[in-house]
Amino acid sequence: MSEEAEDTAAENTAAEATDLYDDDGVIRSEYLARVGAAIADRDILFLKEQVASLHESELGDLLESLQSEQRRALVGLLGEDFDFTALTEVDESVRREIVGDLPIEQMVEGLGELDSDDAVYILEDLDPEEQDDILARLPFTERVRLRRSLDYPEETAGRRMQTEFVAVPPFWSVGQTIDYLREDENLPFSFAQVFVVDPTFRLLGAIDLDSILRSRREVRVEDIMHETSRSIPALMDQEDAAQLMSQYDLLSAAVVDENNRLVGVLTIDDVLDVIQEEAEEDIKFLGGVGDEELSDNVVSTVRSRFPWLLVNLATAILASLIIGIFDATIQQMVALAVLMPIVASMGGNAGTQTLTVTVRALATRDLDIYNAARIIRRETWIGLINGLLFAVLVAIMAFVWFGNAQLGLVIAIAMVINMVSAALAGILLPLLLDKIGVDPALASAVFVTTVTDIVGFFSFLGLAGWWFGLL
Amino acid sequence: MSEEAEDTAAENTAAEATDLYDDDGVIRSEYLARVGAAIADRDILFLKEQVASLHESELGDLLESLQSEQRRALVGLLGEDFDFTALTEVDESVRREIVGDLPIEQMVEGLGELDSDDAVYILEDLDPEEQDDILARLPFTERVRLRRSLDYPEETAGRRMQTEFVAVPPFWSVGQTIDYLREDENLPFSFAQVFVVDPTFRLLGAIDLDSILRSRREVRVEDIMHETSRSIPALMDQEDAAQLMSQYDLLSAAVVDENNRLVGVLTIDDVLDVIQEEAEEDIKFLGGVGDEELSDNVVSTVRSRFPWLLVNLATAILASLIIGIFDATIQQMVALAVLMPIVASMGGNAGTQTLTVTVRALATRDLDIYNAARIIRRETWIGLINGLLFAVLVAIMAFVWFGNAQLGLVIAIAMVINMVSAALAGILLPLLLDKIGVDPALASAVFVTTVTDIVGFFSFLGLAGWWFGLL
């Protein structure tokens, strides 16, 4: 966030925070209407006083709640008072729309005020030519910093890091450090650690601010610094970096290049975002949607959901082919057509249960080669026991419904077979996908229900056909 | 975390961190074997040097990787060197097992060394009598602190807060504050903010540590403090508190009682846990599993999954009843039995897609009354367009397979009807559940597939029966 914006925001949002959102955490309609009116009236005074002073996340929420034309008008009216940090808080489609509209001068000015990680976050969405255009107009130091971040691959720690940080030599005293912090004008807006580096910027350690505050002025920096073995290589995947920071409860972590030279700092709020995105991704993949956002339009959403449905169509046809094998059997005993979805559906649900637990355990690294055998055994037992319990229930139901005890026996056996298959598919498929380097959340669900549909229909219809001699 | 443990940990984990885990983030088998051997040999020296010094999260991972008997033996052998903070890092079942085994003296000693939030985390699992037993043996100040947290309801900010914090009066200078921090022995182990309070402990503001370090000694605290309008009422739900801290990127936030008196502090690492738990809960509910953990045994897992499967059985039977209505139709045209699962399955998947997006949008508060109408329209359009696209595909398939163009037409119409119903069910059901105060992730999935099964079978079989005159 830019320093100017923050100063105003810190004072003003006090009153806003209570008023802005209703009990459901939604921006109040009165406020939205007031802003809408101010935009229509080009009431710049109100907008600069009441909107420009919002916290970046509040301004982001407001932008997302406005109509597309209002949004553009608002950003235009705010001019240089528009806090670019808000752009890091909105959906990608909203960001693109706003950025696409801005004159390059305003982009350059706005980005120049941001911390490097926020600037990179906005820049990385642009075409290489646009990036170059903007970078060329920025002051030298800033250009080099942003370029360095952008040169790291997407989704690495280097891309997400902030290149502004505080570093001091090990031979300084606490007093010298405090004096430096009091006098230097070019410090980052906020920081949680001071890093200790040698003359070539190789990382030696770090000091938490509370350690500095507790120590006497004459204490030497190297005596209170702690080793930063948990520094993060710039090329580390951002999820691994997030995992590391979350495991060790780090508020900020040093990012180093291949020569262990300090190049930036990752902060906990970036990590929070990465972890939330990761969980979000698992949920969406398991639900059969890609990385769509609520603000996406109909066409792009259809396009993103279509492939998942197409794969499902293929597997549904596969299941139908299995049923097709037994069409003569069904014709002689229609009860089979009535009952067959029960076997398939129970298997599908039991498989999804196992799958959900497995995918999350893989994501949180609770499942590994040491306990895999134990978990597979556990799931098989659960499948068997639940299979037996529901076998009894459906056998009774089938008998009561169709007055045919043998039909009850057949569906019971098919149920046990399918529930055990469901358990095995629910754990083995994601393990296999993980092993070959595919995100298990991505494809497991459809594979698991394919297995349970096929096994369910085949075992039930096949058994029935054989038992009643109807094949 | 206890101060002693942390001091050692900070120095030692350097070397461990690289060695302890393999590339998949799993504890190395050699290390596990080494620890196992040390436990078997009662090699206390190795355990105290190499295990007691692990970071709390590493020790937690180790405990979870060990067999149940090894775990107990290890905790026993470590004795007072066992870092109780590790108990906050393991699954509830593992924690219960370890705690159930410990003599009360060791519990009292271990808990006494923890920060209050960690102590409460462990205490809240115990029976009220056990809690009282332990609290009675703790020193007065600590007992009062823990009791205060435990008196707040579960899942509130008051229950999760840490009661150790640093507070200073507004008329102090920066110099006085730094001197106080240098001299006071009873400061919390680590802190990111200093709070400013009046003589009755009413909260006036807060100062980030970097602001203290940047300011000259003579500056007055009240001149650099910022208002803490975003202080958190102790009775606020922990998820709302987490949402607030995450929205405003707060590293720590003051927790206040109904009189705005400072009672504790919530830190970002607690928030990280709450946010992760919340996403986890949504994933598990959508997948039809409760709050089970990987370390739960077979019986308790069966018991927790059974109800979800039972509900699914009920809805599957409902779908079968619909098919049963059309048994005569099916008998005359077995192709219907072969094709009907395709209509139901496509609807189920499309409904799950909409549902997943809706549940997450509700959880992250991106969906609200202002955009609900827009999103419902959007989803209906998506359902209609995907319905039409897949109608064409299945019509062609049915025609090729069964050589019956009219059958193709019937399945196409049923497909459109079911895909639109799926979209509406996928968004309206979770909105309704949310409105009446039920977690939409909890029950929506099964309701949505019930709707798509019933509509799918009914529209396809009903249309076919009417069209071909087979009713």
mmCIF file of C-alpha atoms in Angstrom, chain B residues 168-170 195-199 201-206 225-228 260:
data_model
loop_
_atom_site.group_PDB
_atom_site.id
_atom_site.type_symbol
_atom_site.label_atom_id
_atom_site.label_comp_id
_atom_site.label_asym_id
_atom_site.label_seq_id
_atom_site.Cartn_x
_atom_site.Cartn_y
_atom_site.Cartn_z
ATOM 1 C CA VAL B 168 1.521 1.099 28.083
ATOM 2 C CA PRO B 169 -0.169 4.395 29.063
ATOM 3 C CA PRO B 170 -0.616 7.089 26.384
ATOM 4 C CA PHE B 195 -1.211 -1.569 23.064
ATOM 5 C CA VAL B 196 -2.078 1.757 24.636
ATOM 6 C CA VAL B 197 -4.592 1.695 27.508
ATOM 7 C CA ASP B 198 -6.030 4.105 30.077
ATOM 8 C CA PRO B 199 -5.762 3.388 33.843
ATOM 9 C CA PHE B 201 -7.381 -0.823 30.892
ATOM 10 C CA ARG B 202 -9.732 0.623 28.324
ATOM 11 C CA LEU B 203 -8.143 0.331 24.887
ATOM 12 C CA LEU B 204 -6.989 3.632 23.379
ATOM 13 C CA GLY B 205 -4.830 2.482 20.485
ATOM 14 C CA ALA B 206 -1.912 0.390 19.325
ATOM 15 C CA MET B 225 -0.365 5.201 18.154
ATOM 16 C CA HIS B 226 -3.082 4.454 15.655
ATOM 17 C CA GLU B 227 -6.677 3.953 16.579
ATOM 18 C CA THR B 228 -7.709 0.361 16.875
ATOM 19 C CA ASN B 260 -13.844 -1.947 25.617
#
